[in-house]
Amino acid sequence: MGSVPSTLIELPAQISSLAFNPSGKMLASWSPAGNAYLIDTPKGTLSTFSHTANKEQGIIVWRNEAVFSTALASGKVLDYDTRQRSSTRTVEVKASLASVGWSCDGSVLCGGTSDGKVILWDARRRAALHKFSGHRGMVKGLAWSSSLLASGCTEGKVKMWDVQIGKCSKEIDTAPVWSLLFSRNTSEIISGHGDPLNAVTIWNMDGNKEGNLLGHQMKVTQLALSPLGNQLLTGAGDETLRFWEAFPSNEKKKGESLMELSSIKIR
């Protein structure tokens, strides 16, 4: 089943990263020109957060319902409070970040580096908590579930870290990893891959493969879940978005089969 995408709002600049807040009511995006943009999706209004005249790539990630962060190529991580229309510096790191993610309670920021490290910072104290090593490629995928952190890299490994003790508790060998996400409704983790299959893979917490979602023609760099947690959105370099009925919703029982809902060509 296919459908034609509609335009939510026109942005005044090229966008390098974007993300919805947990409720899906706000969409934050970053422009390499030096601005963060916020779209109120129910109202269709646009707000601009000016940051710098310097042109920098940035990665958008939400800290909580009202605050989003931008990790810049220069190593700065900025928090933007949508209620006050203001920004503050959270941390400044001496590393090239390939991915970022906040812990579930918004107290710990995690960064995956281009040289295979996973670094955790205490946001309140602005101090490093842990530095995990072991990856041999870019850490492009990060996902949190309580005190468990998952990281995936382009060498083809997913590692599970117990943040409380600071050690790797599980390692999965797979294809190059470009994105990671925990299921909200099941004890599973989702990984987006590149060659050879460009698959979306679902794993149980023991590291066993539950199944592959196939169809993308290039590496899968984006993963997102619907508010009910049952529908999975995947985006890839083949310029398509695919929607999958991948998990049971909160009202349904576990164990439903995987099924593709629709595919959208975005260019």
Coordinates of N, CA, C and O in Angstrom, one line a residue, residues 54-221:
N54 N 28.7 30.2 12.2 CA 29.5 29.2 11.6 C 28.7 28.1 11.1 O 27.7 27.7 11.6
K55 N 29.1 27.5 9.9 CA 28.4 26.4 9.3 C 28.9 25.1 9.9 O 30.1 24.8 9.8
E56 N 28.0 24.4 10.6 CA 28.4 23.2 11.3 C 27.3 22.1 11.1 O 26.1 22.4 11.2
Q57 N 27.7 20.9 10.9 CA 26.8 19.8 10.9 C 26.3 19.5 12.3 O 27.1 19.7 13.3
G58 N 25.1 19.1 12.5 CA 24.6 18.8 13.9 C 23.7 17.6 13.9 O 23.0 17.3 12.9
I59 N 23.5 17.0 15.0 CA 22.6 15.9 15.3 C 21.6 16.3 16.3 O 22.0 16.7 17.4
I60 N 20.3 16.1 15.9 CA 19.2 16.5 16.9 C 18.8 15.3 17.7 O 18.6 14.2 17.1
V61 N 18.6 15.5 19.0 CA 18.0 14.4 19.8 C 17.3 15.1 20.9 O 17.6 16.1 21.4
W62 N 16.1 14.5 21.3 CA 15.3 15.1 22.4 C 15.7 14.6 23.7 O 15.9 13.4 23.9
R63 N 15.8 15.5 24.7 CA 16.2 15.1 26.1 C 14.9 14.7 26.9 O 15.0 13.8 27.7
N64 N 13.9 15.4 26.6 CA 12.6 15.1 27.2 C 11.5 15.8 26.3 O 11.8 16.2 25.2
E65 N 10.3 15.9 26.8 CA 9.2 16.4 26.0 C 9.4 17.8 25.6 O 8.9 18.2 24.5
A66 N 10.1 18.6 26.3 CA 10.2 20.1 26.1 C 11.6 20.5 25.7 O 11.7 21.7 25.2
V67 N 12.6 19.7 25.9 CA 14.0 20.2 25.6 C 14.7 19.2 24.6 O 14.6 18.0 24.7
F68 N 15.2 19.8 23.5 CA 16.0 19.0 22.6 C 17.4 19.5 22.6 O 17.8 20.6 23.0
S69 N 18.3 18.7 22.1 CA 19.7 19.0 22.1 C 20.3 18.8 20.6 O 19.8 18.1 19.8
T70 N 21.3 19.6 20.4 CA 22.0 19.5 19.1 C 23.5 19.3 19.4 O 24.1 20.0 20.1
A71 N 24.0 18.2 18.9 CA 25.4 17.9 19.0 C 26.1 18.3 17.7 O 25.8 17.9 16.6
L72 N 27.0 19.3 17.9 CA 27.7 19.9 16.8 C 29.0 19.3 16.4 O 29.7 18.7 17.3
A73 N 29.5 19.4 15.2 CA 30.7 18.9 14.8 C 31.9 19.4 15.5 O 32.9 18.7 15.7
S74 N 31.8 20.6 16.1 CA 32.9 21.2 16.8 C 33.0 20.6 18.2 O 34.0 20.9 18.9
G75 N 32.1 19.7 18.6 CA 32.1 19.1 20.0 C 31.2 19.7 21.0 O 31.1 19.2 22.1
K76 N 30.5 20.8 20.7 CA 29.6 21.4 21.6 C 28.2 20.7 21.5 O 27.8 20.3 20.4
V77 N 27.6 20.5 22.7 CA 26.2 20.0 22.7 C 25.4 21.0 23.4 O 25.6 21.4 24.5
L78 N 24.4 21.5 22.7 CA 23.5 22.6 23.2 C 22.1 22.1 23.5 O 21.6 21.3 22.7
D79 N 21.6 22.5 24.6 CA 20.2 22.3 24.9 C 19.3 23.4 24.5 O 19.7 24.6 24.8
Y80 N 18.2 23.2 23.9 CA 17.2 24.2 23.6 C 15.9 23.9 24.3 O 15.3 22.9 24.2
D81 N 15.5 24.9 25.1 CA 14.2 24.8 25.9 C 13.1 25.4 25.1 O 13.1 26.6 24.9
T82 N 12.2 24.6 24.6 CA 11.1 25.1 23.7 C 10.1 26.0 24.5 O 9.4 26.8 23.9
R83 N 10.1 25.9 25.8 CA 9.2 26.8 26.6 C 9.8 28.2 26.7 O 9.0 29.2 26.8
Q84 N 11.1 28.3 26.8 CA 11.7 29.6 27.0 C 12.4 30.2 25.8 O 12.9 31.3 25.8
R85 N 12.4 29.4 24.7 CA 13.1 29.8 23.5 C 14.5 30.2 23.7 O 15.0 31.2 23.2
S86 N 15.2 29.4 24.5 CA 16.6 29.7 24.9 C 17.5 28.5 24.7 O 17.0 27.4 24.7
S87 N 18.8 28.7 24.7 CA 19.7 27.6 24.5 C 20.8 27.7 25.6 O 21.2 28.8 26.0
T88 N 21.3 26.6 26.1 CA 22.4 26.5 27.0 C 23.4 25.4 26.6 O 22.9 24.4 26.0
R89 N 24.6 25.5 26.9 CA 25.6 24.5 26.6 C 25.6 23.4 27.7 O 25.7 23.7 28.8
T90 N 25.4 22.2 27.2 CA 25.3 21.0 28.1 C 26.7 20.5 28.4 O 27.2 20.5 29.6
V91 N 27.4 20.1 27.4 CA 28.8 19.6 27.5 C 29.6 20.1 26.3 O 29.0 20.5 25.3
E92 N 30.9 20.0 26.4 CA 31.8 20.2 25.2 C 32.8 19.1 25.2 O 33.5 18.9 26.2
V93 N 32.8 18.4 24.1 CA 33.7 17.2 24.1 C 34.8 17.4 23.1 O 34.6 18.1 22.1
K94 N 35.8 16.7 23.3 CA 37.0 16.7 22.4 C 37.0 15.5 21.5 O 37.9 14.6 21.6
A95 N 35.9 15.3 20.8 CA 35.7 14.1 19.9 C 34.8 14.4 18.8 O 33.9 15.3 18.9
S96 N 34.9 13.7 17.7 CA 34.0 13.9 16.6 C 32.8 12.9 16.8 O 33.0 11.6 16.7
L97 N 31.6 13.4 17.1 CA 30.5 12.5 17.4 C 29.8 12.1 16.1 O 29.4 12.9 15.3
A98 N 29.5 10.8 16.1 CA 28.8 10.2 15.0 C 27.4 9.9 15.3 O 26.5 9.7 14.5
S99 N 27.1 9.9 16.7 CA 25.7 9.6 17.2 C 25.6 10.1 18.6 O 26.6 10.3 19.3
V100 N 24.4 10.5 19.0 CA 24.2 10.9 20.4 C 22.8 10.4 20.9 O 21.9 10.0 20.1
G101 N 22.7 10.3 22.2 CA 21.4 9.9 22.8 C 21.3 10.2 24.3 O 22.3 10.1 24.9
W102 N 20.1 10.5 24.7 CA 19.9 10.8 26.2 C 19.4 9.5 26.9 O 18.6 8.8 26.3
S103 N 19.8 9.4 28.1 CA 19.2 8.3 28.9 C 17.7 8.6 29.1 O 17.2 9.7 28.9
C104 N 17.0 7.5 29.6 CA 15.5 7.7 29.7 C 15.1 8.8 30.6 O 14.0 9.4 30.4
D105 N 15.9 9.1 31.6 CA 15.5 10.2 32.6 C 16.1 11.5 32.2 O 16.0 12.5 32.9
G106 N 16.9 11.6 31.1 CA 17.5 12.8 30.7 C 18.6 13.3 31.5 O 19.0 14.5 31.4
S107 N 19.3 12.4 32.3 CA 20.4 12.9 33.2 C 21.7 12.5 32.6 O 22.7 13.1 33.0
V108 N 21.8 11.6 31.7 CA 23.1 11.1 31.1 C 23.0 11.3 29.6 O 22.1 10.8 28.9
L109 N 24.0 11.9 29.0 CA 24.2 12.0 27.6 C 25.2 11.0 27.1 O 26.3 10.9 27.7
C110 N 24.9 10.4 26.0 CA 25.8 9.4 25.5 C 26.2 9.8 24.1 O 25.4 10.3 23.3
G111 N 27.5 9.7 23.7 CA 28.0 10.0 22.4 C 28.8 8.9 21.8 O 29.6 8.3 22.5
G112 N 28.5 8.5 20.6 CA 29.3 7.5 19.8 C 30.3 8.3 18.9 O 29.9 9.2 18.2
T113 N 31.5 7.9 19.0 CA 32.5 8.7 18.2 C 32.9 8.0 16.9 O 32.6 6.8 16.7
S114 N 33.6 8.8 16.1 CA 34.0 8.2 14.8 C 35.1 7.2 14.9 O 35.3 6.5 13.9
D115 N 35.8 7.2 16.0 CA 36.9 6.2 16.2 C 36.5 5.1 17.1 O 37.4 4.4 17.6
G116 N 35.2 4.8 17.3 CA 34.8 3.6 17.9 C 34.6 3.7 19.4 O 34.4 2.6 20.1
K117 N 34.6 4.8 20.0 CA 34.3 5.0 21.5 C 32.9 5.3 21.8 O 32.2 5.9 21.0
V118 N 32.5 5.0 23.0 CA 31.2 5.3 23.5 C 31.4 6.1 24.8 O 32.0 5.5 25.7
I119 N 31.0 7.3 24.9 CA 31.3 8.2 26.0 C 30.0 8.7 26.7 O 29.1 9.1 26.0
L120 N 30.0 8.6 28.0 CA 28.8 9.0 28.8 C 29.2 10.2 29.6 O 30.3 10.2 30.3
W121 N 28.3 11.2 29.7 CA 28.5 12.4 30.5 C 27.3 12.6 31.5 O 26.2 12.4 31.1
D122 N 27.7 13.1 32.7 CA 26.7 13.5 33.6 C 26.3 14.9 33.2 O 27.1 15.9 33.3
A123 N 25.0 15.2 32.8 CA 24.6 16.5 32.3 C 24.7 17.5 33.4 O 25.0 18.7 33.1
R124 N 24.3 17.2 34.6 CA 24.2 18.2 35.6 C 25.6 18.7 36.0 O 25.9 19.9 36.2
R125 N 26.6 17.7 36.2 CA 27.9 18.1 36.6 C 28.8 18.4 35.4 O 30.0 18.9 35.5
R126 N 28.3 18.1 34.2 CA 29.1 18.3 32.9 C 30.4 17.6 33.0 O 31.5 18.1 32.6
A127 N 30.4 16.4 33.5 CA 31.6 15.6 33.6 C 31.4 14.2 33.0 O 30.3 13.7 33.0
A128 N 32.5 13.6 32.5 CA 32.5 12.3 31.9 C 32.2 11.2 33.0 O 32.8 11.3 34.1
L129 N 31.4 10.3 32.7 CA 31.1 9.2 33.6 C 31.8 7.9 33.2 O 32.5 7.2 34.0
H130 N 31.7 7.5 31.9 CA 32.4 6.3 31.4 C 32.9 6.6 30.0 O 32.3 7.4 29.3
K131 N 33.9 5.8 29.6 CA 34.3 5.8 28.3 C 34.5 4.3 27.9 O 35.4 3.6 28.4
F132 N 33.6 3.8 27.0 CA 33.7 2.4 26.6 C 34.4 2.3 25.3 O 34.2 3.1 24.4
S133 N 35.2 1.3 25.2 CA 35.9 1.0 23.9 C 35.7 -0.4 23.5 O 35.1 -1.2 24.3
G134 N 36.1 -0.7 22.3 CA 35.9 -2.1 21.8 C 35.3 -2.1 20.4 O 35.6 -3.1 19.7
H135 N 34.7 -1.0 20.0 CA 34.3 -0.9 18.6 C 35.5 -0.6 17.7 O 36.4 0.1 18.1
R136 N 35.4 -1.0 16.4 CA 36.5 -0.7 15.5 C 36.0 0.1 14.3 O 36.7 0.2 13.3
G137 N 34.9 0.6 14.4 CA 34.3 1.5 13.3 C 33.6 2.7 13.9 O 33.6 2.9 15.2
M138 N 32.9 3.5 13.1 CA 32.1 4.6 13.6 C 30.9 4.0 14.4 O 30.2 3.1 13.9
V139 N 30.6 4.6 15.5 CA 29.5 4.2 16.3 C 28.3 5.1 15.8 O 28.1 6.2 16.2
K140 N 27.5 4.5 15.0 CA 26.4 5.2 14.3 C 25.0 4.9 15.0 O 24.1 5.7 14.7
G141 N 24.9 3.9 15.9 CA 23.7 3.6 16.5 C 23.8 3.6 18.0 O 24.7 3.0 18.6
L142 N 22.9 4.3 18.7 CA 22.8 4.3 20.2 C 21.3 4.2 20.6 O 20.5 4.8 20.0
A143 N 21.1 3.4 21.6 CA 19.7 3.2 22.1 C 19.8 2.9 23.6 O 20.6 2.2 24.1
W144 N 18.8 3.5 24.3 CA 18.7 3.3 25.8 C 17.5 2.5 26.2 O 16.4 2.7 25.6
S145 N 17.6 1.7 27.2 CA 16.5 1.1 27.9 C 16.9 0.9 29.3 O 17.6 0.0 29.7
S146 N 16.3 1.8 30.2 CA 16.7 1.9 31.6 C 18.2 2.1 31.8 O 18.7 3.0 31.2
S147 N 18.8 1.2 32.5 CA 20.3 1.3 32.7 C 21.1 0.6 31.6 O 22.3 0.5 31.7
L148 N 20.4 0.0 30.6 CA 21.1 -0.7 29.5 C 21.2 0.2 28.3 O 20.3 0.8 27.8
L149 N 22.5 0.3 27.8 CA 22.8 1.1 26.6 C 23.3 0.1 25.5 O 24.1 -0.7 25.8
A150 N 22.7 0.3 24.3 CA 23.2 -0.5 23.2 C 23.9 0.5 22.2 O 23.5 1.6 22.0
S151 N 25.0 0.0 21.6 CA 25.7 0.7 20.6 C 26.0 -0.2 19.4 O 26.3 -1.4 19.6
G152 N 25.9 0.4 18.3 CA 26.2 -0.3 17.0 C 27.2 0.4 16.1 O 27.1 1.6 16.1
C153 N 28.0 -0.3 15.5 CA 29.1 0.4 14.7 C 29.2 -0.2 13.3 O 28.6 -1.3 13.0
T154 N 29.9 0.5 12.4 CA 30.0 0.2 11.0 C 30.9 -1.1 10.8 O 30.9 -1.5 9.6
E155 N 31.6 -1.6 11.8 CA 32.3 -2.8 11.6 C 31.4 -4.0 11.6 O 31.8 -5.2 11.3
G156 N 30.2 -3.9 12.2 CA 29.2 -4.9 12.2 C 29.0 -5.6 13.6 O 28.9 -6.8 13.7
K157 N 29.0 -4.8 14.6 CA 28.8 -5.3 16.0 C 27.8 -4.4 16.7 O 27.8 -3.2 16.6
V158 N 27.0 -5.1 17.5 CA 26.1 -4.4 18.5 C 26.6 -4.8 19.9 O 26.7 -6.0 20.1
K159 N 26.8 -3.9 20.7 CA 27.3 -4.1 22.1 C 26.2 -3.6 23.1 O 25.7 -2.5 22.9
M160 N 26.0 -4.4 24.1 CA 25.1 -4.0 25.2 C 25.9 -3.7 26.4 O 26.7 -4.5 26.9
W161 N 25.7 -2.5 27.0 CA 26.5 -2.0 28.1 C 25.6 -1.9 29.3 O 24.6 -1.2 29.3
D162 N 26.1 -2.4 30.4 CA 25.4 -2.2 31.7 C 26.0 -0.9 32.3 O 27.2 -0.9 32.8
V163 N 25.3 0.2 32.2 CA 25.8 1.5 32.6 C 26.2 1.5 34.1 O 27.1 2.2 34.5
Q164 N 25.4 0.8 34.9 CA 25.6 0.9 36.4 C 27.0 0.3 36.8 O 27.6 0.8 37.7
I165 N 27.4 -0.8 36.1 CA 28.7 -1.4 36.4 C 29.8 -1.0 35.4 O 31.0 -1.3 35.6
G166 N 29.4 -0.4 34.3 CA 30.4 0.1 33.3 C 31.0 -1.0 32.5 O 32.2 -0.9 32.1
K167 N 30.3 -2.1 32.2 CA 30.9 -3.2 31.4 C 29.9 -3.7 30.3 O 28.7 -3.5 30.4
C168 N 30.5 -4.3 29.3 CA 29.8 -4.9 28.2 C 29.2 -6.2 28.6 O 29.9 -7.1 29.1
S169 N 27.8 -6.3 28.5 CA 27.2 -7.5 29.0 C 26.8 -8.5 27.8 O 26.5 -9.6 28.0
K170 N 26.8 -8.0 26.6 CA 26.4 -8.8 25.4 C 27.0 -8.2 24.2 O 27.1 -7.0 24.0
E171 N 27.4 -9.1 23.2 CA 27.9 -8.6 21.9 C 27.3 -9.4 20.8 O 27.2 -10.7 20.9
I172 N 26.9 -8.8 19.8 CA 26.2 -9.4 18.6 C 27.0 -9.1 17.4 O 27.3 -8.0 17.1
D173 N 27.4 -10.2 16.6 CA 28.1 -10.0 15.3 C 27.0 -9.9 14.2 O 26.1 -10.8 14.2
T174 N 27.1 -8.9 13.4 CA 26.1 -8.7 12.4 C 26.7 -7.9 11.2 O 27.9 -7.7 11.1
A175 N 25.8 -7.4 10.3 CA 26.2 -6.6 9.2 C 26.5 -5.2 9.8 O 26.2 -4.8 10.9
P176 N 27.2 -4.3 9.0 CA 27.4 -2.9 9.5 C 26.1 -2.2 10.0 O 25.1 -2.3 9.3
V177 N 26.2 -1.6 11.2 CA 25.1 -1.0 11.8 C 25.1 0.5 11.6 O 26.1 1.2 11.9
W178 N 23.9 1.0 11.2 CA 23.8 2.5 11.0 C 22.7 3.1 11.8 O 22.6 4.3 11.9
S179 N 21.9 2.3 12.6 CA 20.9 2.8 13.4 C 20.5 1.8 14.4 O 20.6 0.6 14.1
L180 N 20.0 2.2 15.6 CA 19.5 1.3 16.7 C 18.3 1.9 17.4 O 18.2 3.1 17.5
L181 N 17.5 1.0 17.9 CA 16.3 1.4 18.6 C 15.8 0.3 19.4 O 15.7 -0.9 19.0
F182 N 15.4 0.6 20.7 CA 14.7 -0.5 21.5 C 13.2 -0.4 21.2 O 12.6 0.7 21.1
S183 N 12.6 -1.6 21.2 CA 11.1 -1.7 21.1 C 10.5 -1.2 22.4 O 11.1 -1.4 23.5
R184 N 9.4 -0.5 22.4 CA 8.8 0.0 23.6 C 7.9 -1.1 24.2 O 7.7 -1.1 25.4
N185 N 7.3 -2.0 23.4 CA 6.3 -2.9 23.9 C 6.8 -4.3 24.0 O 6.1 -5.1 24.6
T186 N 8.0 -4.6 23.6 CA 8.5 -6.0 23.7 C 10.0 -5.9 24.1 O 10.6 -4.8 24.1
S187 N 10.5 -7.0 24.6 CA 12.0 -7.0 25.0 C 12.8 -7.3 23.8 O 13.4 -8.4 23.7
E188 N 12.9 -6.4 22.9 CA 13.6 -6.5 21.7 C 14.3 -5.3 21.3 O 14.0 -4.2 21.7
I189 N 15.3 -5.4 20.4 CA 16.1 -4.2 19.9 C 16.1 -4.3 18.4 O 16.1 -5.4 17.8
I190 N 16.0 -3.2 17.7 CA 16.0 -3.1 16.3 C 17.3 -2.5 15.7 O 17.7 -1.5 16.3
S191 N 17.8 -3.0 14.7 CA 19.1 -2.5 14.1 C 18.9 -2.3 12.6 O 18.2 -3.1 11.9
G192 N 19.4 -1.2 12.1 CA 19.3 -0.9 10.7 C 20.7 -1.1 10.1 O 21.7 -0.6 10.7
H193 N 20.8 -1.8 8.9 CA 22.1 -2.2 8.4 C 22.3 -1.7 7.0 O 21.4 -1.2 6.3
G194 N 23.6 -1.9 6.6 CA 24.0 -1.7 5.2 C 24.2 -3.0 4.5 O 23.4 -3.9 4.7
D195 N 25.2 -3.1 3.6 CA 25.4 -4.3 2.9 C 25.6 -5.5 3.8 O 26.1 -5.3 4.9
P196 N 25.2 -6.7 3.4 CA 24.8 -7.0 2.0 C 23.3 -6.9 1.8 O 22.8 -6.8 0.6
L197 N 22.5 -6.9 2.8 CA 21.0 -7.0 2.7 C 20.3 -5.7 2.9 O 19.1 -5.5 2.5
N198 N 21.0 -4.7 3.5 CA 20.3 -3.4 3.8 C 19.0 -3.7 4.7 O 17.9 -3.1 4.4
A199 N 19.2 -4.6 5.6 CA 18.1 -5.2 6.4 C 17.8 -4.3 7.6 O 18.7 -3.6 8.1
V200 N 16.6 -4.5 8.1 CA 16.2 -4.0 9.5 C 16.0 -5.3 10.3 O 15.2 -6.2 9.9
T201 N 16.8 -5.5 11.3 CA 16.8 -6.8 12.0 C 16.3 -6.6 13.4 O 16.6 -5.6 14.1
I202 N 15.5 -7.5 13.9 CA 14.9 -7.5 15.2 C 15.6 -8.6 16.0 O 15.6 -9.8 15.6
W203 N 16.1 -8.3 17.2 CA 16.8 -9.2 18.1 C 16.1 -9.3 19.4 O 15.6 -8.3 19.9
N204 N 16.2 -10.5 20.1 CA 15.8 -10.5 21.5 C 16.9 -10.1 22.4 O 18.0 -9.9 21.9
M205 N 16.7 -10.0 23.6 CA 17.7 -9.5 24.6 C 18.8 -10.5 24.8 O 19.8 -10.2 25.5
D206 N 18.6 -11.8 24.3 CA 19.7 -12.7 24.4 C 20.7 -12.6 23.3 O 21.7 -13.4 23.2
G207 N 20.3 -11.7 22.3 CA 21.2 -11.6 21.1 C 20.8 -12.5 20.0 O 21.6 -12.6 19.0
N208 N 19.7 -13.2 20.0 CA 19.2 -14.0 19.0 C 18.3 -13.3 18.0 O 17.5 -12.5 18.4
K209 N 18.5 -13.5 16.7 CA 17.7 -12.9 15.7 C 16.3 -13.4 15.7 O 16.0 -14.6 15.6
E210 N 15.3 -12.4 15.7 CA 13.9 -12.8 15.6 C 13.4 -12.7 14.2 O 12.5 -13.4 13.8
G211 N 14.1 -11.8 13.4 CA 13.6 -11.7 12.0 C 14.2 -10.5 11.3 O 14.8 -9.6 11.9
N212 N 14.2 -10.5 10.0 CA 14.6 -9.4 9.1 C 13.4 -8.8 8.4 O 12.5 -9.4 8.0
L213 N 13.5 -7.4 8.3 CA 12.6 -6.7 7.4 C 13.4 -6.2 6.2 O 14.3 -5.5 6.4
L214 N 13.0 -6.7 5.1 CA 13.7 -6.5 3.8 C 13.0 -5.6 2.9 O 11.7 -5.6 2.9
G215 N 13.7 -4.9 2.1 CA 13.0 -4.0 1.0 C 13.9 -2.8 0.7 O 13.8 -2.3 -0.5
H216 N 14.6 -2.3 1.6 CA 15.5 -1.1 1.3 C 16.6 -1.5 0.4 O 17.1 -2.6 0.5
Q217 N 17.0 -0.6 -0.5 CA 18.1 -0.9 -1.5 C 19.4 -0.2 -1.0 O 20.4 -0.5 -1.7
M218 N 19.4 0.6 0.0 CA 20.6 1.2 0.5 C 20.6 1.1 2.1 O 19.6 0.7 2.6
K219 N 21.7 1.5 2.7 CA 21.8 1.4 4.2 C 20.7 2.1 4.9 O 20.3 3.2 4.5
V220 N 20.2 1.5 6.0 CA 19.1 2.0 6.8 C 19.6 2.9 7.9 O 20.2 2.4 8.9
T221 N 19.5 4.2 7.8 CA 20.1 5.1 8.7 C 19.1 5.7 9.7 O 19.5 6.4 10.7

